[in-house]
CSV table of C-alpha atoms and ligand atoms in Angstrom, one decimal:
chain,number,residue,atom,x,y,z
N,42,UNK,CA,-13.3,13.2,5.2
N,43,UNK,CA,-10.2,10.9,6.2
N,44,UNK,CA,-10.9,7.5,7.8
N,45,UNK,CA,-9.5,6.4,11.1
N,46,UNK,CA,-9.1,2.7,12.3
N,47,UNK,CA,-9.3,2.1,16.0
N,48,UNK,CA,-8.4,-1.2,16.9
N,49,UNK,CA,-9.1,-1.2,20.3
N,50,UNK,CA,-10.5,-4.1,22.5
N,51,UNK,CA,-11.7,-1.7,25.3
N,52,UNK,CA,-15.4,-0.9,24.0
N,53,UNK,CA,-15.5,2.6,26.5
N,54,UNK,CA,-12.5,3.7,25.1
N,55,UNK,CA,-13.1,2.7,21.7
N,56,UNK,CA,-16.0,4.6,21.8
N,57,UNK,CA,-15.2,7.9,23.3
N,58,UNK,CA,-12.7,8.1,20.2
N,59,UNK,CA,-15.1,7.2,17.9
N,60,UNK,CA,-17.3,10.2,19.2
N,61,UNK,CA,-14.3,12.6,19.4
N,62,UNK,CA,-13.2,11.8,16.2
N,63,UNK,CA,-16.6,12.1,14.4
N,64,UNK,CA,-17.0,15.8,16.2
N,65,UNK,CA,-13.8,16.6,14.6
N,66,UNK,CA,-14.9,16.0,11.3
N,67,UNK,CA,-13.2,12.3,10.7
N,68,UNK,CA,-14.5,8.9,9.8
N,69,UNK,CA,-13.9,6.8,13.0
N,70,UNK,CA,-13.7,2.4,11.9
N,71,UNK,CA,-13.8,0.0,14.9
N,72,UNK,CA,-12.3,-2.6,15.4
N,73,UNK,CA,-12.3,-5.1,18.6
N,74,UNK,CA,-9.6,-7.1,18.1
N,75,UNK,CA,-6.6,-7.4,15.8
N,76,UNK,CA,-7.3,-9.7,13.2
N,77,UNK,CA,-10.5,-7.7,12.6
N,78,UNK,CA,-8.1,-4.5,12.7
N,79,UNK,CA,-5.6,-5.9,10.4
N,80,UNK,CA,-8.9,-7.2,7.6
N,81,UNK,CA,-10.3,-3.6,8.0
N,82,UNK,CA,-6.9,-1.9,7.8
N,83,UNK,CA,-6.3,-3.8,4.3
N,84,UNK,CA,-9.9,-2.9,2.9
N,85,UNK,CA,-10.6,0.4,4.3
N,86,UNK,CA,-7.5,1.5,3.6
N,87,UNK,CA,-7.9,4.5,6.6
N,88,UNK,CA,-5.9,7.6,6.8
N,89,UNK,CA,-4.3,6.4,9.9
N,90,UNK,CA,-4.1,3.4,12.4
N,91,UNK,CA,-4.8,3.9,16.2
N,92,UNK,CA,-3.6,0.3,17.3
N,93,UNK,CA,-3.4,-0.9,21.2
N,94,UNK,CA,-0.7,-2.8,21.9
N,95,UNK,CA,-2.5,-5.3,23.9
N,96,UNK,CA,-5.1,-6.9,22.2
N,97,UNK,CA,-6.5,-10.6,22.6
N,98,UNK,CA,-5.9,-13.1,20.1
N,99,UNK,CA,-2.9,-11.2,17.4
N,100,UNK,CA,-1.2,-8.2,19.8
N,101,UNK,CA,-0.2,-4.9,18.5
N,102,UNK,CA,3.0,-5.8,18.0
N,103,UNK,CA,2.5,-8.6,15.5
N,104,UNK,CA,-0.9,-6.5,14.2
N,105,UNK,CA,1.7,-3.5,13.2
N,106,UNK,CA,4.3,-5.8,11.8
N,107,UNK,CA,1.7,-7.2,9.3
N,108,UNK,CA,0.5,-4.0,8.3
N,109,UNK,CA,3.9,-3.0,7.2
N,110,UNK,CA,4.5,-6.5,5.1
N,111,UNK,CA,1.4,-5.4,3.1
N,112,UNK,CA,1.7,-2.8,0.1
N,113,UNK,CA,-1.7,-1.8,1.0
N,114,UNK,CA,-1.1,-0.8,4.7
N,115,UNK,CA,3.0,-0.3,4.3
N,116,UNK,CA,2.3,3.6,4.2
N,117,UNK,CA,-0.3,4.0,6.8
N,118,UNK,CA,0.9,6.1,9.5
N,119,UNK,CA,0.0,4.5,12.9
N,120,UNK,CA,-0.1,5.7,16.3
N,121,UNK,CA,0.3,2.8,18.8
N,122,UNK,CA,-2.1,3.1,22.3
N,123,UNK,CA,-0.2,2.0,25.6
N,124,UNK,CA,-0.2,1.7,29.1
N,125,UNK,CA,2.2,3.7,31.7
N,126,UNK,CA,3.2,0.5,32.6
N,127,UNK,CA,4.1,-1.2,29.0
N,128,UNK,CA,7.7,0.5,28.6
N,129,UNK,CA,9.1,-2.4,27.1
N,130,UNK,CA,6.3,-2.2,24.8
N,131,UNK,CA,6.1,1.1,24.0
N,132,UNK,CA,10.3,1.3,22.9
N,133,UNK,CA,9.1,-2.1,20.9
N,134,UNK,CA,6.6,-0.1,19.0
N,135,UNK,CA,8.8,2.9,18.7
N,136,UNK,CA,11.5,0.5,17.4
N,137,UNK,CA,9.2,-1.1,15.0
N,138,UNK,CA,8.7,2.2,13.1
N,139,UNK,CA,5.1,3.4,14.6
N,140,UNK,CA,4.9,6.8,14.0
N,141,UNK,CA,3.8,8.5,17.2
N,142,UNK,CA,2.5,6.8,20.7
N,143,UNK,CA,-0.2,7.8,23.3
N,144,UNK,CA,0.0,6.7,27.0
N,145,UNK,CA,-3.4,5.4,28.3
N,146,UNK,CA,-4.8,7.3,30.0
N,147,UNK,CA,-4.8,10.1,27.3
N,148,UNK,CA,-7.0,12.8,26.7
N,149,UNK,CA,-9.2,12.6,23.7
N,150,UNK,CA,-8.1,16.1,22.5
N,151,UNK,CA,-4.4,15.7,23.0
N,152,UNK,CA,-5.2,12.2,20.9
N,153,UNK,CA,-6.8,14.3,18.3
N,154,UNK,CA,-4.3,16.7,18.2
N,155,UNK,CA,-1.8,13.9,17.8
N,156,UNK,CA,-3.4,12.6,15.1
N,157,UNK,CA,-3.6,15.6,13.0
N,158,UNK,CA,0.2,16.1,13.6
N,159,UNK,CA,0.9,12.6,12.2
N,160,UNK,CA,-1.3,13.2,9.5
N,161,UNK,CA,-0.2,16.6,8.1
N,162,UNK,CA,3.6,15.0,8.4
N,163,UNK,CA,2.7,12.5,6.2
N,164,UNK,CA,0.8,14.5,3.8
N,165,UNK,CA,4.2,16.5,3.1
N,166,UNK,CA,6.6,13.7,3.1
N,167,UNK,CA,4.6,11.1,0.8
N,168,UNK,CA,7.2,9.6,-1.1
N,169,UNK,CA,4.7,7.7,-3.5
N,170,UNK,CA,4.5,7.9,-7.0
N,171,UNK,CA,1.6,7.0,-8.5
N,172,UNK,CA,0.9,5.6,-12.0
N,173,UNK,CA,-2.0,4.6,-13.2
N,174,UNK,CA,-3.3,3.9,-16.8
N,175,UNK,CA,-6.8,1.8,-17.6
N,176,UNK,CA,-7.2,-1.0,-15.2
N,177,UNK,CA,-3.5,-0.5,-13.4
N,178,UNK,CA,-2.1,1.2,-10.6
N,179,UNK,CA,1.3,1.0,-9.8
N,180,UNK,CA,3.0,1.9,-6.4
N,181,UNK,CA,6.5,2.7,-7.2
N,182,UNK,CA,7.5,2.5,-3.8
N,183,UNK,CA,6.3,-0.8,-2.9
N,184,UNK,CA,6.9,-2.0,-6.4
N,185,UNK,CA,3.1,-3.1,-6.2
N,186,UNK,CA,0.8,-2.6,-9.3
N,187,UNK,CA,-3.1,-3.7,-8.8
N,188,UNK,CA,-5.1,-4.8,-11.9
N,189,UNK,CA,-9.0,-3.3,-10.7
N,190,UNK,CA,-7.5,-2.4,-7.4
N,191,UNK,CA,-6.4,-6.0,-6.7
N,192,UNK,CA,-2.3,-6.6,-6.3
N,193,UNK,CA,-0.5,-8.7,-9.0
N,194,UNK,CA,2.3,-11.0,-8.4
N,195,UNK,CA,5.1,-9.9,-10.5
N,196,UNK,CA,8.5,-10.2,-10.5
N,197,UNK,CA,10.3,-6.5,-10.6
N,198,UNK,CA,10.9,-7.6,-14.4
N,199,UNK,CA,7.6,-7.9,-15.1
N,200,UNK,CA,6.8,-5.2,-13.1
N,201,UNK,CA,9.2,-3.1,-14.8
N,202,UNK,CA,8.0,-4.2,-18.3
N,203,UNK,CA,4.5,-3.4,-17.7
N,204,UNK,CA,5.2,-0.4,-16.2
N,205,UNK,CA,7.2,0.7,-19.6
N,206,UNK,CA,4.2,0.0,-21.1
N,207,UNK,CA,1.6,1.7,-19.5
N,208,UNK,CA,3.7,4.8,-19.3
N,209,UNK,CA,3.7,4.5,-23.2
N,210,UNK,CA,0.1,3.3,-23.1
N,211,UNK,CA,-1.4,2.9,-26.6
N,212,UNK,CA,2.1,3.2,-28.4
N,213,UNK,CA,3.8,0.9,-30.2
N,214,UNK,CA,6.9,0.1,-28.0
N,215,UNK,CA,9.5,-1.5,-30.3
N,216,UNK,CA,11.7,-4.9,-29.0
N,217,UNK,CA,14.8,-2.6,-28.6
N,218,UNK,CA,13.4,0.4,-26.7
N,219,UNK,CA,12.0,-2.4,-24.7
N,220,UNK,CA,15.0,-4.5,-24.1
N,221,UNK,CA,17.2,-1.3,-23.5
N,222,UNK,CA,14.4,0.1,-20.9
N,223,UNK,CA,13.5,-2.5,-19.2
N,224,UNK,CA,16.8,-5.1,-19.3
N,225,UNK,CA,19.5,-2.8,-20.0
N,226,UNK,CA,20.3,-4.8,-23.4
N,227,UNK,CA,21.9,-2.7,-25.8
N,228,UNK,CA,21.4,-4.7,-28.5
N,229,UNK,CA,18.4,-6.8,-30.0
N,230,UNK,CA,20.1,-10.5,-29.5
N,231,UNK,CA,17.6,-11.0,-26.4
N,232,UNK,CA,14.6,-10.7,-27.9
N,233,UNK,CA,13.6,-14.3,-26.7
N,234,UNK,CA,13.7,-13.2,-23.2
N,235,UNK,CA,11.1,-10.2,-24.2
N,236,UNK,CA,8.9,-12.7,-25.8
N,237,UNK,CA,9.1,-15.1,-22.8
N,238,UNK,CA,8.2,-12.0,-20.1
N,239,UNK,CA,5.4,-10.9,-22.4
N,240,UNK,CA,4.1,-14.3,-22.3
N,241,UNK,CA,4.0,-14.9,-18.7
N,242,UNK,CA,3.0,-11.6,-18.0
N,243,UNK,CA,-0.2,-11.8,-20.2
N,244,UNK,CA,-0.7,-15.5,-17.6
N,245,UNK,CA,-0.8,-12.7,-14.8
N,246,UNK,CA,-3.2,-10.3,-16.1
N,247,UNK,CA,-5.9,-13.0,-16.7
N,248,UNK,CA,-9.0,-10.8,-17.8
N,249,UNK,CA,-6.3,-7.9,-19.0
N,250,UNK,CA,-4.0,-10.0,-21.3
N,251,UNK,CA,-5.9,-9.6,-24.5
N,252,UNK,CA,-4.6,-5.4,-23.5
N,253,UNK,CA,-0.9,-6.3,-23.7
N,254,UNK,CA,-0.8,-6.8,-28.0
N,255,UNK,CA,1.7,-7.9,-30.5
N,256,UNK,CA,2.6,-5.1,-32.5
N,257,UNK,CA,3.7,-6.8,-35.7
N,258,UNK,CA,7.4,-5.9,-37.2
N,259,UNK,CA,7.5,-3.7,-33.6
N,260,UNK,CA,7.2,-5.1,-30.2
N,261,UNK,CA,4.8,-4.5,-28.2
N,262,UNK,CA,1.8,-2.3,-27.0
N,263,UNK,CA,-1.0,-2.0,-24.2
N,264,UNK,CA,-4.1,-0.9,-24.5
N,265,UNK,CA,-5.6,1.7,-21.5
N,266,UNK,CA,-8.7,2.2,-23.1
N,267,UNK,CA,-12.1,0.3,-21.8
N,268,UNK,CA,-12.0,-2.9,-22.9
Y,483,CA,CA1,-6.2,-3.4,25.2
């Protein structure tokens, strides 16, 4: 059953959604204003977004910009809520990469219909590649990987080395395989740099460091398996 956030500051309308999308089987989320939205959008991680443009405090505008900085939200599609009158706005939200819109007033089964139509699009065209091994997750896409479902910073080295490794999880990975694979070094006169990214990286996984071991007269390997 697929989530839906509404972030909508009108409770009646809000409502009659939530009850329309409930009958058709879906999850409906509320949210009142867009702060809320955007904490919900993050954690929830819905299906898809219904945002109103004009909502107190953070508008739509600025609610669906921040979604789409965030590797957690960047893929959500999002169909934007707005009044006949809001033209300007609506082109803006068009503009900004929302994936359908809905004039207020709308009716709730056109809305739903909408919805499934976004939904099913986005279903065939999901461009993410998704590798995970033990603890990790990596979004090729947004060049994201989450230790226990919580994003690392890594530079796209780091990211690239600990994605070699989880794709050879539990193998020895020797320094030049890694070097070639990772830097584009043909030859082992780099080593240092391998050794300096393997220690910082282990800095970044904190709990998961002791996964990432020395294999001695190899490289390097990391472990998938419970710790
Ligand atoms: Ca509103």
């Amino acid at each position: 059953m697929s989530t839906i956030l509404v972030i909508e500051d009108e409770t009646d309308i809000a409502d009659l959604v939530a009850l329309h999308l409930q009958r058709d089987g879906f999850t409906p989320l509320l949210a009142h204003d867009g702060v809320t939205g955007l904490a919900l959008a993050k954690t929830a991680c819905p299906a898809l977004i219904l945002l109103d443009l004009m909502l107190p405090g953070m508008d739509g505008v600025r609610v669906f910009r921040e979604l789409r900085r965030d590797p957690r939200t960047l893929r959500t599609p999002v169909i934007m809520l707005t009044a006949r009158a809001q033209t300007a706005d609506r082109v803006a939200g068009l503009e900004l990469g929302a994936d359908d819109y809905v004039t207020k007033p709308f009716s709730p089964k056109e809305l739903l219909l909408r919805i499934k139509s976004v939904l099913k699009r986005n279903e065939a065209h999901d461009p993410r590649e998704i590798l995970t091994a033990g603890p990790f997750r990596f979004d090729s896409a947004a060049l994201q990987c989450y230790a226990d479902n919580a994003p690392l910073d890594l530079t796209i080295t780091e990211y690239k080395l600990l994605q070699y490794l989880c794709e050879h999880g539990d193998q020895a990975c020797d320094r030049t395989q890694l070097l070639r694979s990772v830097w584009g070094y043909s030859d082992a006169a780099h080593s240092r740099t391998l050794d300096t990214h393997v220690k910082r990286l282990r800095v970044k996984l904190g709990p998961h460091a002791e996964r990432l071991e020395t294999s001695r007269g190899t490289g390097y390997l990391l472990r998938t398996g419970p710790p």
